[in-house]
């Protein structure tokens, strides 16, 4: 499988890696919305007025190997690239980094079997990045690989950027309409040469999405084409020329093609994933001759 296909299939996957006991919190509250690698985090904490990242969500197989030492109740993070080993223990306000103690803004906190560490430690020690959208009240955290993907999303390979874009959590700016029709097909439509805005059609619901400068996918418009739930947001102008990817997940088939300014569809390819196993989970395909025009 080509390198970009592997990246597309694995884009923005977040996996759990730790399990431990529980402890009481000095304080807990739900902060502004947090995103890790573009994925919205429903379960975050504030401890001693410090925002805490869920360690299991800060998952980056290329950069970190996590383990748990039962005998000493120690969480171990190994970074083979930076030759760094970190030891964490529940309740402590220090972390051991390559044998040296590093002070934490708030104690390592375990709640309901999930381990949380301060955002500052993630950014300053583990090599992550944190960004803030003060207007939307978003905290945006990216792992080292997530930062690479963010750069690709903004100005990298067009097909890979589109694959990343459709895997981002879609955030509504007001009323969000849920699909209720029947069907097993999802259609994605991008303007020719672009990756940062698209339409998605599913079960009679049309949704228009834009990726903002912080890498968050915002729902700008929705319309229930079946008529029951009406419309929300402002309908965008037509794309003109566009490319379309039609994913029938029940049949495990992918059809893709181009649409001209008059709305005429030209099929460019069909993939049967039952036969072509290398395309498992692939939705976005490169279009011959298409050049990216929306790089930032």
PDB file of C-alpha atoms in Angstrom:
ATOM      1  CA  UNK A   1       0.000   0.000   0.000  1.00  0.00           C
ATOM      2  CA  UNK A   2       1.285   3.478  -0.790  1.00  0.00           C
ATOM      3  CA  UNK A   3       2.574   5.571   2.124  1.00  0.00           C
ATOM      4  CA  UNK A   4      -0.248   8.140   1.897  1.00  0.00           C
ATOM      5  CA  UNK A   5      -2.882   5.364   1.961  1.00  0.00           C
ATOM      6  CA  UNK A   6      -1.508   4.008   5.224  1.00  0.00           C
ATOM      7  CA  UNK A   7      -1.570   7.511   6.671  1.00  0.00           C
ATOM      8  CA  UNK A   8      -5.145   8.040   5.489  1.00  0.00           C
ATOM      9  CA  UNK A   9      -6.353   4.768   6.980  1.00  0.00           C
ATOM     10  CA  UNK A  10      -4.703   5.531  10.317  1.00  0.00           C
ATOM     11  CA  UNK A  11      -5.366   9.283  10.424  1.00  0.00           C
ATOM     12  CA  UNK A  12      -6.219  10.663  13.822  1.00  0.00           C
ATOM     13  CA  UNK A  13      -6.778   7.279  15.522  1.00  0.00           C
ATOM     14  CA  UNK A  14      -6.801   7.633  19.315  1.00  0.00           C
ATOM     15  CA  UNK A  15      -6.347   4.492  21.412  1.00  0.00           C
ATOM     16  CA  UNK A  16      -6.384   3.713  25.142  1.00  0.00           C
ATOM     17  CA  UNK A  17      -3.114   2.521  26.650  1.00  0.00           C
ATOM     18  CA  UNK A  18      -3.338   2.780  30.433  1.00  0.00           C
ATOM     19  CA  UNK A  19      -5.348   1.429  33.338  1.00  0.00           C
ATOM     20  CA  UNK A  20      -4.943   2.255  37.030  1.00  0.00           C
ATOM     21  CA  UNK A  21      -6.773   2.960  40.280  1.00  0.00           C
ATOM     22  CA  UNK A  22      -8.756   6.003  41.409  1.00  0.00           C
ATOM     23  CA  UNK A  23      -8.079   8.981  43.631  1.00  0.00           C
ATOM     24  CA  UNK A  24      -9.901  12.047  44.921  1.00  0.00           C
ATOM     25  CA  UNK A  25      -9.572  15.396  43.097  1.00  0.00           C
ATOM     26  CA  UNK A  26      -8.455  18.669  44.607  1.00  0.00           C
ATOM     27  CA  UNK A  27     -10.933  20.275  42.239  1.00  0.00           C
ATOM     28  CA  UNK A  28     -12.664  19.198  39.050  1.00  0.00           C
ATOM     29  CA  UNK A  29     -14.639  21.017  36.421  1.00  0.00           C
ATOM     30  CA  UNK A  30     -15.354  20.939  32.738  1.00  0.00           C
ATOM     31  CA  UNK A  31     -13.117  23.498  30.960  1.00  0.00           C
ATOM     32  CA  UNK A  32     -13.422  24.934  27.481  1.00  0.00           C
ATOM     33  CA  UNK A  33     -13.750  22.341  24.724  1.00  0.00           C
ATOM     34  CA  UNK A  34     -10.523  20.429  24.220  1.00  0.00           C
ATOM     35  CA  UNK A  35      -9.355  18.777  21.007  1.00  0.00           C
ATOM     36  CA  UNK A  36      -6.426  16.379  20.693  1.00  0.00           C
ATOM     37  CA  UNK A  37      -5.270  15.948  17.106  1.00  0.00           C
ATOM     38  CA  UNK A  38      -8.590  17.405  15.993  1.00  0.00           C
ATOM     39  CA  UNK A  39     -10.646  14.912  17.995  1.00  0.00           C
ATOM     40  CA  UNK A  40     -13.015  16.411  20.567  1.00  0.00           C
ATOM     41  CA  UNK A  41     -12.364  15.194  24.112  1.00  0.00           C
ATOM     42  CA  UNK A  42     -15.537  14.707  26.133  1.00  0.00           C
ATOM     43  CA  UNK A  43     -13.692  13.740  29.300  1.00  0.00           C
ATOM     44  CA  UNK A  44     -11.197  16.363  30.515  1.00  0.00           C
ATOM     45  CA  UNK A  45     -10.399  17.782  33.947  1.00  0.00           C
ATOM     46  CA  UNK A  46      -9.311  20.954  35.699  1.00  0.00           C
ATOM     47  CA  UNK A  47      -7.257  20.214  38.829  1.00  0.00           C
ATOM     48  CA  UNK A  48      -6.043  23.093  41.002  1.00  0.00           C
ATOM     49  CA  UNK A  49      -7.102  25.463  38.211  1.00  0.00           C
ATOM     50  CA  UNK A  50      -4.860  23.635  35.737  1.00  0.00           C
ATOM     51  CA  UNK A  51      -6.171  21.974  32.579  1.00  0.00           C
ATOM     52  CA  UNK A  52      -5.361  18.279  32.468  1.00  0.00           C
ATOM     53  CA  UNK A  53      -4.895  16.178  29.323  1.00  0.00           C
ATOM     54  CA  UNK A  54      -6.035  12.569  29.330  1.00  0.00           C
ATOM     55  CA  UNK A  55      -2.864  10.572  28.755  1.00  0.00           C
ATOM     56  CA  UNK A  56      -4.617   7.748  26.910  1.00  0.00           C
ATOM     57  CA  UNK A  57      -5.837  10.331  24.355  1.00  0.00           C
ATOM     58  CA  UNK A  58      -2.327  11.759  23.918  1.00  0.00           C
ATOM     59  CA  UNK A  59      -1.533   8.705  21.808  1.00  0.00           C
ATOM     60  CA  UNK A  60       1.271   8.746  19.266  1.00  0.00           C
ATOM     61  CA  UNK A  61       2.739   5.324  18.414  1.00  0.00           C
ATOM     62  CA  UNK A  62       5.514   6.937  16.355  1.00  0.00           C
ATOM     63  CA  UNK A  63       6.754   8.928  19.355  1.00  0.00           C
ATOM     64  CA  UNK A  64       5.667   7.178  22.561  1.00  0.00           C
ATOM     65  CA  UNK A  65       5.505   3.718  24.071  1.00  0.00           C
ATOM     66  CA  UNK A  66       3.342   3.502  27.210  1.00  0.00           C
ATOM     67  CA  UNK A  67       3.494   0.848  29.912  1.00  0.00           C
ATOM     68  CA  UNK A  68       2.361   0.331  33.502  1.00  0.00           C
ATOM     69  CA  UNK A  69       4.509  -1.207  36.208  1.00  0.00           C
ATOM     70  CA  UNK A  70       2.083  -2.916  38.585  1.00  0.00           C
ATOM     71  CA  UNK A  71       4.509  -3.536  41.431  1.00  0.00           C
ATOM     72  CA  UNK A  72       5.397   0.159  41.853  1.00  0.00           C
ATOM     73  CA  UNK A  73       2.166   1.553  40.353  1.00  0.00           C
ATOM     74  CA  UNK A  74       4.262   3.581  37.923  1.00  0.00           C
ATOM     75  CA  UNK A  75       3.254   4.802  34.468  1.00  0.00           C
ATOM     76  CA  UNK A  76       6.222   4.672  32.102  1.00  0.00           C
ATOM     77  CA  UNK A  77       6.478   6.689  28.889  1.00  0.00           C
ATOM     78  CA  UNK A  78       9.359   5.905  26.548  1.00  0.00           C
ATOM     79  CA  UNK A  79      10.258   8.149  23.635  1.00  0.00           C
ATOM     80  CA  UNK A  80      12.813   6.266  21.508  1.00  0.00           C
ATOM     81  CA  UNK A  81      13.251   9.191  19.113  1.00  0.00           C
ATOM     82  CA  UNK A  82      14.288  11.672  21.816  1.00  0.00           C
ATOM     83  CA  UNK A  83      15.813   8.912  23.979  1.00  0.00           C
ATOM     84  CA  UNK A  84      13.575   9.955  26.859  1.00  0.00           C
ATOM     85  CA  UNK A  85      11.991   7.881  29.609  1.00  0.00           C
ATOM     86  CA  UNK A  86       9.326   9.380  31.884  1.00  0.00           C
ATOM     87  CA  UNK A  87       7.977   7.895  35.125  1.00  0.00           C
ATOM     88  CA  UNK A  88       4.674   9.111  36.572  1.00  0.00           C
ATOM     89  CA  UNK A  89       2.827   8.148  39.747  1.00  0.00           C
ATOM     90  CA  UNK A  90      -0.709   8.939  40.760  1.00  0.00           C
ATOM     91  CA  UNK A  91      -0.946  11.886  43.162  1.00  0.00           C
ATOM     92  CA  UNK A  92       2.624  13.147  42.710  1.00  0.00           C
ATOM     93  CA  UNK A  93       3.391  16.724  41.585  1.00  0.00           C
ATOM     94  CA  UNK A  94       6.677  15.636  40.042  1.00  0.00           C
ATOM     95  CA  UNK A  95       7.607  13.446  37.106  1.00  0.00           C
ATOM     96  CA  UNK A  96      10.898  11.632  36.691  1.00  0.00           C
ATOM     97  CA  UNK A  97      12.408  12.420  33.275  1.00  0.00           C
ATOM     98  CA  UNK A  98      15.602  10.487  32.463  1.00  0.00           C
ATOM     99  CA  UNK A  99      16.263  10.143  36.191  1.00  0.00           C
ATOM    100  CA  UNK A 100      15.681  13.809  37.070  1.00  0.00           C
ATOM    101  CA  UNK A 101      12.619  15.195  38.865  1.00  0.00           C
ATOM    102  CA  UNK A 102      10.481  17.707  36.945  1.00  0.00           C
ATOM    103  CA  UNK A 103       7.849  19.747  38.768  1.00  0.00           C
ATOM    104  CA  UNK A 104       4.243  19.540  37.554  1.00  0.00           C
ATOM    105  CA  UNK A 105       1.591  22.300  37.698  1.00  0.00           C
ATOM    106  CA  UNK A 106      -0.856  19.836  39.222  1.00  0.00           C
ATOM    107  CA  UNK A 107      -0.560  16.274  40.526  1.00  0.00           C
ATOM    108  CA  UNK A 108      -0.897  13.295  38.241  1.00  0.00           C
ATOM    109  CA  UNK A 109      -4.558  12.405  38.622  1.00  0.00           C
ATOM    110  CA  UNK A 110      -6.271   9.084  38.038  1.00  0.00           C
ATOM    111  CA  UNK A 111     -10.047   9.053  37.800  1.00  0.00           C
ATOM    112  CA  UNK A 112     -12.203   6.112  36.717  1.00  0.00           C
ATOM    113  CA  UNK A 113      -9.117   4.283  35.464  1.00  0.00           C
ATOM    114  CA  UNK A 114      -7.916   7.188  33.318  1.00  0.00           C
ATOM    115  CA  UNK A 115      -4.716   9.116  33.898  1.00  0.00           C
ATOM    116  CA  UNK A 116      -4.546  12.897  33.453  1.00  0.00           C
ATOM    117  CA  UNK A 117      -1.444  15.114  33.263  1.00  0.00           C
ATOM    118  CA  UNK A 118      -1.066  18.906  32.943  1.00  0.00           C
ATOM    119  CA  UNK A 119      -1.124  20.431  29.461  1.00  0.00           C
ATOM    120  CA  UNK A 120       2.127  22.292  30.158  1.00  0.00           C
ATOM    121  CA  UNK A 121       3.951  19.015  30.823  1.00  0.00           C
ATOM    122  CA  UNK A 122       2.664  17.633  27.529  1.00  0.00           C
ATOM    123  CA  UNK A 123       3.905  20.640  25.582  1.00  0.00           C
ATOM    124  CA  UNK A 124       7.193  21.295  27.366  1.00  0.00           C
ATOM    125  CA  UNK A 125       8.380  17.746  28.053  1.00  0.00           C
ATOM    126  CA  UNK A 126       6.652  15.277  25.741  1.00  0.00           C
ATOM    127  CA  UNK A 127       7.006  17.427  22.634  1.00  0.00           C
ATOM    128  CA  UNK A 128       3.340  18.198  22.036  1.00  0.00           C
ATOM    129  CA  UNK A 129       1.862  21.492  20.905  1.00  0.00           C
ATOM    130  CA  UNK A 130      -0.974  23.494  22.443  1.00  0.00           C
ATOM    131  CA  UNK A 131      -2.980  26.251  20.794  1.00  0.00           C
ATOM    132  CA  UNK A 132      -5.931  28.330  21.937  1.00  0.00           C
ATOM    133  CA  UNK A 133      -8.945  29.744  20.160  1.00  0.00           C
ATOM    134  CA  UNK A 134     -10.092  32.383  22.618  1.00  0.00           C
ATOM    135  CA  UNK A 135     -13.182  33.299  20.600  1.00  0.00           C
ATOM    136  CA  UNK A 136     -14.517  29.761  20.422  1.00  0.00           C
ATOM    137  CA  UNK A 137     -13.016  28.803  23.813  1.00  0.00           C
ATOM    138  CA  UNK A 138     -11.169  25.832  22.352  1.00  0.00           C
ATOM    139  CA  UNK A 139      -7.987  24.255  23.732  1.00  0.00           C
ATOM    140  CA  UNK A 140      -6.178  22.505  20.900  1.00  0.00           C
ATOM    141  CA  UNK A 141      -3.508  19.922  21.716  1.00  0.00           C
ATOM    142  CA  UNK A 142      -1.435  18.055  19.153  1.00  0.00           C
ATOM    143  CA  UNK A 143       1.018  15.183  19.550  1.00  0.00           C
ATOM    144  CA  UNK A 144       4.256  15.327  17.508  1.00  0.00           C
ATOM    145  CA  UNK A 145       2.620  13.247  14.767  1.00  0.00           C
ATOM    146  CA  UNK A 146      -0.557  15.321  15.103  1.00  0.00           C
ATOM    147  CA  UNK A 147       1.491  18.462  14.483  1.00  0.00           C
ATOM    148  CA  UNK A 148       2.882  16.902  11.301  1.00  0.00           C
ATOM    149  CA  UNK A 149      -0.659  16.031  10.210  1.00  0.00           C
ATOM    150  CA  UNK A 150      -1.802  19.591  10.952  1.00  0.00           C
ATOM    151  CA  UNK A 151       0.876  20.908   8.593  1.00  0.00           C
ATOM    152  CA  UNK A 152      -0.240  18.404   5.947  1.00  0.00           C
ATOM    153  CA  UNK A 153      -3.846  19.477   6.464  1.00  0.00           C
ATOM    154  CA  UNK A 154      -2.929  23.111   5.836  1.00  0.00           C
ATOM    155  CA  UNK A 155      -0.551  22.822   2.908  1.00  0.00           C
ATOM    156  CA  UNK A 156       0.473  19.225   2.227  1.00  0.00           C
ATOM    157  CA  UNK A 157      -0.536  16.535  -0.245  1.00  0.00           C
ATOM    158  CA  UNK A 158      -4.115  17.084  -1.417  1.00  0.00           C
ATOM    159  CA  UNK A 159      -5.394  13.509  -1.068  1.00  0.00           C
ATOM    160  CA  UNK A 160      -3.792  13.033   2.349  1.00  0.00           C
ATOM    161  CA  UNK A 161      -5.122  16.407   3.555  1.00  0.00           C
ATOM    162  CA  UNK A 162      -8.653  15.454   2.472  1.00  0.00           C
ATOM    163  CA  UNK A 163      -8.376  12.136   4.322  1.00  0.00           C
ATOM    164  CA  UNK A 164      -7.339  13.992   7.471  1.00  0.00           C
ATOM    165  CA  UNK A 165     -10.123  16.563   7.024  1.00  0.00           C
ATOM    166  CA  UNK A 166     -12.985  14.060   6.947  1.00  0.00           C
ATOM    167  CA  UNK A 167     -11.683  12.343  10.111  1.00  0.00           C
ATOM    168  CA  UNK A 168     -11.778  15.486  12.235  1.00  0.00           C
ATOM    169  CA  UNK A 169     -14.562  15.870  14.791  1.00  0.00           C
ATOM    170  CA  UNK A 170     -17.231  18.105  13.246  1.00  0.00           C
ATOM    171  CA  UNK A 171     -18.255  20.886  15.642  1.00  0.00           C
ATOM    172  CA  UNK A 172     -21.559  22.731  15.363  1.00  0.00           C
ATOM    173  CA  UNK A 173     -21.776  26.478  15.960  1.00  0.00           C
ATOM    174  CA  UNK A 174     -25.405  26.337  17.026  1.00  0.00           C
ATOM    175  CA  UNK A 175     -28.193  23.966  16.033  1.00  0.00           C
ATOM    176  CA  UNK A 176     -27.075  20.597  14.732  1.00  0.00           C
ATOM    177  CA  UNK A 177     -29.461  18.393  12.751  1.00  0.00           C
ATOM    178  CA  UNK A 178     -29.210  14.621  13.127  1.00  0.00           C
ATOM    179  CA  UNK A 179     -29.716  12.335  10.094  1.00  0.00           C
ATOM    180  CA  UNK A 180     -32.702   9.997  10.283  1.00  0.00           C
ATOM    181  CA  UNK A 181     -33.193   8.630   6.765  1.00  0.00           C
ATOM    182  CA  UNK A 182     -32.191   5.214   5.480  1.00  0.00           C
ATOM    183  CA  UNK A 183     -29.131   4.135   3.555  1.00  0.00           C
ATOM    184  CA  UNK A 184     -25.551   2.951   3.875  1.00  0.00           C
ATOM    185  CA  UNK A 185     -23.806   5.488   1.658  1.00  0.00           C
ATOM    186  CA  UNK A 186     -21.808   8.548   2.674  1.00  0.00           C
ATOM    187  CA  UNK A 187     -20.804  11.051   0.008  1.00  0.00           C
ATOM    188  CA  UNK A 188     -17.993  13.588   0.377  1.00  0.00           C
ATOM    189  CA  UNK A 189     -17.653  16.442  -2.125  1.00  0.00           C
ATOM    190  CA  UNK A 190     -14.710  18.852  -2.254  1.00  0.00           C
ATOM    191  CA  UNK A 191     -14.113  21.858  -4.509  1.00  0.00           C
ATOM    192  CA  UNK A 192     -11.567  21.039  -7.189  1.00  0.00           C
ATOM    193  CA  UNK A 193      -8.075  21.474  -5.755  1.00  0.00           C
ATOM    194  CA  UNK A 194      -9.238  22.032  -2.165  1.00  0.00           C
ATOM    195  CA  UNK A 195      -9.157  20.080   1.111  1.00  0.00           C
ATOM    196  CA  UNK A 196     -10.336  22.564   3.761  1.00  0.00           C
ATOM    197  CA  UNK A 197     -14.055  22.636   2.981  1.00  0.00           C
ATOM    198  CA  UNK A 198     -16.475  19.965   1.844  1.00  0.00           C
ATOM    199  CA  UNK A 199     -20.062  18.715   1.728  1.00  0.00           C
ATOM    200  CA  UNK A 200     -21.043  15.438   3.352  1.00  0.00           C
ATOM    201  CA  UNK A 201     -24.329  13.706   2.470  1.00  0.00           C
ATOM    202  CA  UNK A 202     -25.691  10.942   4.693  1.00  0.00           C
ATOM    203  CA  UNK A 203     -29.215   9.558   5.160  1.00  0.00           C
ATOM    204  CA  UNK A 204     -30.883  12.580   3.587  1.00  0.00           C
ATOM    205  CA  UNK A 205     -28.855  15.174   5.484  1.00  0.00           C
ATOM    206  CA  UNK A 206     -26.622  17.663   3.658  1.00  0.00           C
ATOM    207  CA  UNK A 207     -23.839  19.171   5.777  1.00  0.00           C
ATOM    208  CA  UNK A 208     -21.291  21.808   4.809  1.00  0.00           C
ATOM    209  CA  UNK A 209     -17.999  21.834   6.757  1.00  0.00           C
ATOM    210  CA  UNK A 210     -15.062  24.244   6.847  1.00  0.00           C
ATOM    211  CA  UNK A 211     -11.686  23.599   8.514  1.00  0.00           C
ATOM    212  CA  UNK A 212     -10.639  26.742  10.379  1.00  0.00           C
ATOM    213  CA  UNK A 213      -7.119  28.119  10.869  1.00  0.00           C
ATOM    214  CA  UNK A 214      -6.700  26.116  14.087  1.00  0.00           C
ATOM    215  CA  UNK A 215      -7.541  22.834  12.358  1.00  0.00           C
ATOM    216  CA  UNK A 216     -11.071  22.461  13.778  1.00  0.00           C
ATOM    217  CA  UNK A 217     -13.849  21.233  11.475  1.00  0.00           C
ATOM    218  CA  UNK A 218     -16.831  23.588  11.842  1.00  0.00           C
ATOM    219  CA  UNK A 219     -20.337  22.799  10.605  1.00  0.00           C
ATOM    220  CA  UNK A 220     -21.523  25.917   8.772  1.00  0.00           C
ATOM    221  CA  UNK A 221     -24.763  24.677   7.232  1.00  0.00           C
ATOM    222  CA  UNK A 222     -27.108  21.694   7.296  1.00  0.00           C
ATOM    223  CA  UNK A 223     -30.275  20.830   5.444  1.00  0.00           C
ATOM    224  CA  UNK A 224     -32.656  17.936   5.935  1.00  0.00           C
ATOM    225  CA  UNK A 225     -33.534  17.052   2.339  1.00  0.00           C
ATOM    226  CA  UNK A 226     -36.332  14.800   3.625  1.00  0.00           C
ATOM    227  CA  UNK A 227     -38.092  17.891   4.962  1.00  0.00           C
ATOM    228  CA  UNK A 228     -38.766  17.087   8.618  1.00  0.00           C
ATOM    229  CA  UNK A 229     -36.025  19.075  10.389  1.00  0.00           C
ATOM    230  CA  UNK A 230     -35.574  22.004   8.034  1.00  0.00           C
ATOM    231  CA  UNK A 231     -32.318  23.908   7.673  1.00  0.00           C
ATOM    232  CA  UNK A 232     -29.655  25.423   9.954  1.00  0.00           C
ATOM    233  CA  UNK A 233     -26.916  27.924   9.135  1.00  0.00           C
ATOM    234  CA  UNK A 234     -26.166  29.744   5.893  1.00  0.00           C
ATOM    235  CA  UNK A 235     -26.093  27.760   2.688  1.00  0.00           C
ATOM    236  CA  UNK A 236     -22.729  28.179   0.901  1.00  0.00           C
ATOM    237  CA  UNK A 237     -22.306  29.130  -2.717  1.00  0.00           C
ATOM    238  CA  UNK A 238     -22.039  26.222  -5.182  1.00  0.00           C
ATOM    239  CA  UNK A 239     -18.546  24.805  -5.569  1.00  0.00           C
ATOM    240  CA  UNK A 240     -18.540  24.789  -9.356  1.00  0.00           C
ATOM    241  CA  UNK A 241     -16.063  22.099 -10.364  1.00  0.00           C
ATOM    242  CA  UNK A 242     -15.669  19.486  -7.642  1.00  0.00           C
ATOM    243  CA  UNK A 243     -14.597  15.929  -6.882  1.00  0.00           C
ATOM    244  CA  UNK A 244     -16.802  13.351  -5.179  1.00  0.00           C
ATOM    245  CA  UNK A 245     -16.075  10.234  -3.126  1.00  0.00           C
ATOM    246  CA  UNK A 246     -19.016   7.870  -2.536  1.00  0.00           C
ATOM    247  CA  UNK A 247     -18.466   5.340   0.253  1.00  0.00           C
ATOM    248  CA  UNK A 248     -20.937   2.454   0.453  1.00  0.00           C
ATOM    249  CA  UNK A 249     -19.783   0.843   3.677  1.00  0.00           C
ATOM    250  CA  UNK A 250     -22.349  -1.980   3.551  1.00  0.00           C
ATOM    251  CA  UNK A 251     -21.169  -3.159   0.125  1.00  0.00           C
ATOM    252  CA  UNK A 252     -17.589  -2.065   0.970  1.00  0.00           C
ATOM    253  CA  UNK A 253     -17.400  -0.192  -2.318  1.00  0.00           C
ATOM    254  CA  UNK A 254     -15.898   3.189  -3.175  1.00  0.00           C
ATOM    255  CA  UNK A 255     -16.875   5.189  -6.250  1.00  0.00           C
ATOM    256  CA  UNK A 256     -15.178   8.468  -7.060  1.00  0.00           C
ATOM    257  CA  UNK A 257     -15.311  11.018  -9.821  1.00  0.00           C
ATOM    258  CA  UNK A 258     -15.472  14.648 -10.878  1.00  0.00           C
ATOM    259  CA  UNK A 259     -18.387  17.069 -11.238  1.00  0.00           C
ATOM    260  CA  UNK A 260     -18.223  19.917 -13.745  1.00  0.00           C
ATOM    261  CA  UNK A 261     -19.743  23.399 -13.356  1.00  0.00           C
ATOM    262  CA  UNK A 262     -23.052  22.197 -14.833  1.00  0.00           C
ATOM    263  CA  UNK A 263     -23.365  19.366 -12.297  1.00  0.00           C
ATOM    264  CA  UNK A 264     -22.428  16.560 -14.681  1.00  0.00           C
ATOM    265  CA  UNK A 265     -20.736  13.656 -12.897  1.00  0.00           C
ATOM    266  CA  UNK A 266     -17.900  11.707 -14.534  1.00  0.00           C
ATOM    267  CA  UNK A 267     -16.850   8.497 -12.824  1.00  0.00           C
ATOM    268  CA  UNK A 268     -13.080   8.143 -12.460  1.00  0.00           C
ATOM    269  CA  UNK A 269     -12.805   4.923 -10.530  1.00  0.00           C
ATOM    270  CA  UNK A 270     -14.510   2.101  -8.597  1.00  0.00           C
ATOM    271  CA  UNK A 271     -12.902   0.109  -5.794  1.00  0.00           C
ATOM    272  CA  UNK A 272     -14.282  -3.152  -4.427  1.00  0.00           C
ATOM    273  CA  UNK A 273     -12.644  -3.470  -1.024  1.00  0.00           C
ATOM    274  CA  UNK A 274     -13.625  -7.138  -0.718  1.00  0.00           C
ATOM    275  CA  UNK A 275     -11.263  -7.781  -3.626  1.00  0.00           C
ATOM    276  CA  UNK A 276      -8.791  -4.920  -3.230  1.00  0.00           C
ATOM    277  CA  UNK A 277      -7.810  -5.484   0.400  1.00  0.00           C
ATOM    278  CA  UNK A 278      -5.100  -2.804   0.273  1.00  0.00           C
ATOM    279  CA  UNK A 279      -7.855  -0.144   0.126  1.00  0.00           C
ATOM    280  CA  UNK A 280      -9.493  -1.162   3.419  1.00  0.00           C
ATOM    281  CA  UNK A 281     -10.684   2.011   5.203  1.00  0.00           C
ATOM    282  CA  UNK A 282      -9.522   4.238   2.322  1.00  0.00           C
ATOM    283  CA  UNK A 283     -12.144   6.794   1.273  1.00  0.00           C
ATOM    284  CA  UNK A 284     -10.093   9.501  -0.424  1.00  0.00           C
ATOM    285  CA  UNK A 285      -8.238   8.753  -3.651  1.00  0.00           C
ATOM    286  CA  UNK A 286      -5.806  10.998  -5.551  1.00  0.00           C
ATOM    287  CA  UNK A 287      -7.247  12.505  -8.713  1.00  0.00           C
ATOM    288  CA  UNK A 288      -4.892  12.528 -11.690  1.00  0.00           C
ATOM    289  CA  UNK A 289      -3.943  16.035 -12.778  1.00  0.00           C
ATOM    290  CA  UNK A 290      -5.513  17.779  -9.772  1.00  0.00           C
ATOM    291  CA  UNK A 291      -3.356  20.433  -8.078  1.00  0.00           C
ATOM    292  CA  UNK A 292      -3.968  21.851  -4.618  1.00  0.00           C
ATOM    293  CA  UNK A 293      -5.108  25.488  -4.621  1.00  0.00           C
ATOM    294  CA  UNK A 294      -6.060  26.193  -0.987  1.00  0.00           C
ATOM    295  CA  UNK A 295      -2.753  25.715   0.847  1.00  0.00           C
ATOM    296  CA  UNK A 296      -2.264  28.118   3.776  1.00  0.00           C
TER     297      UNK A 296
END
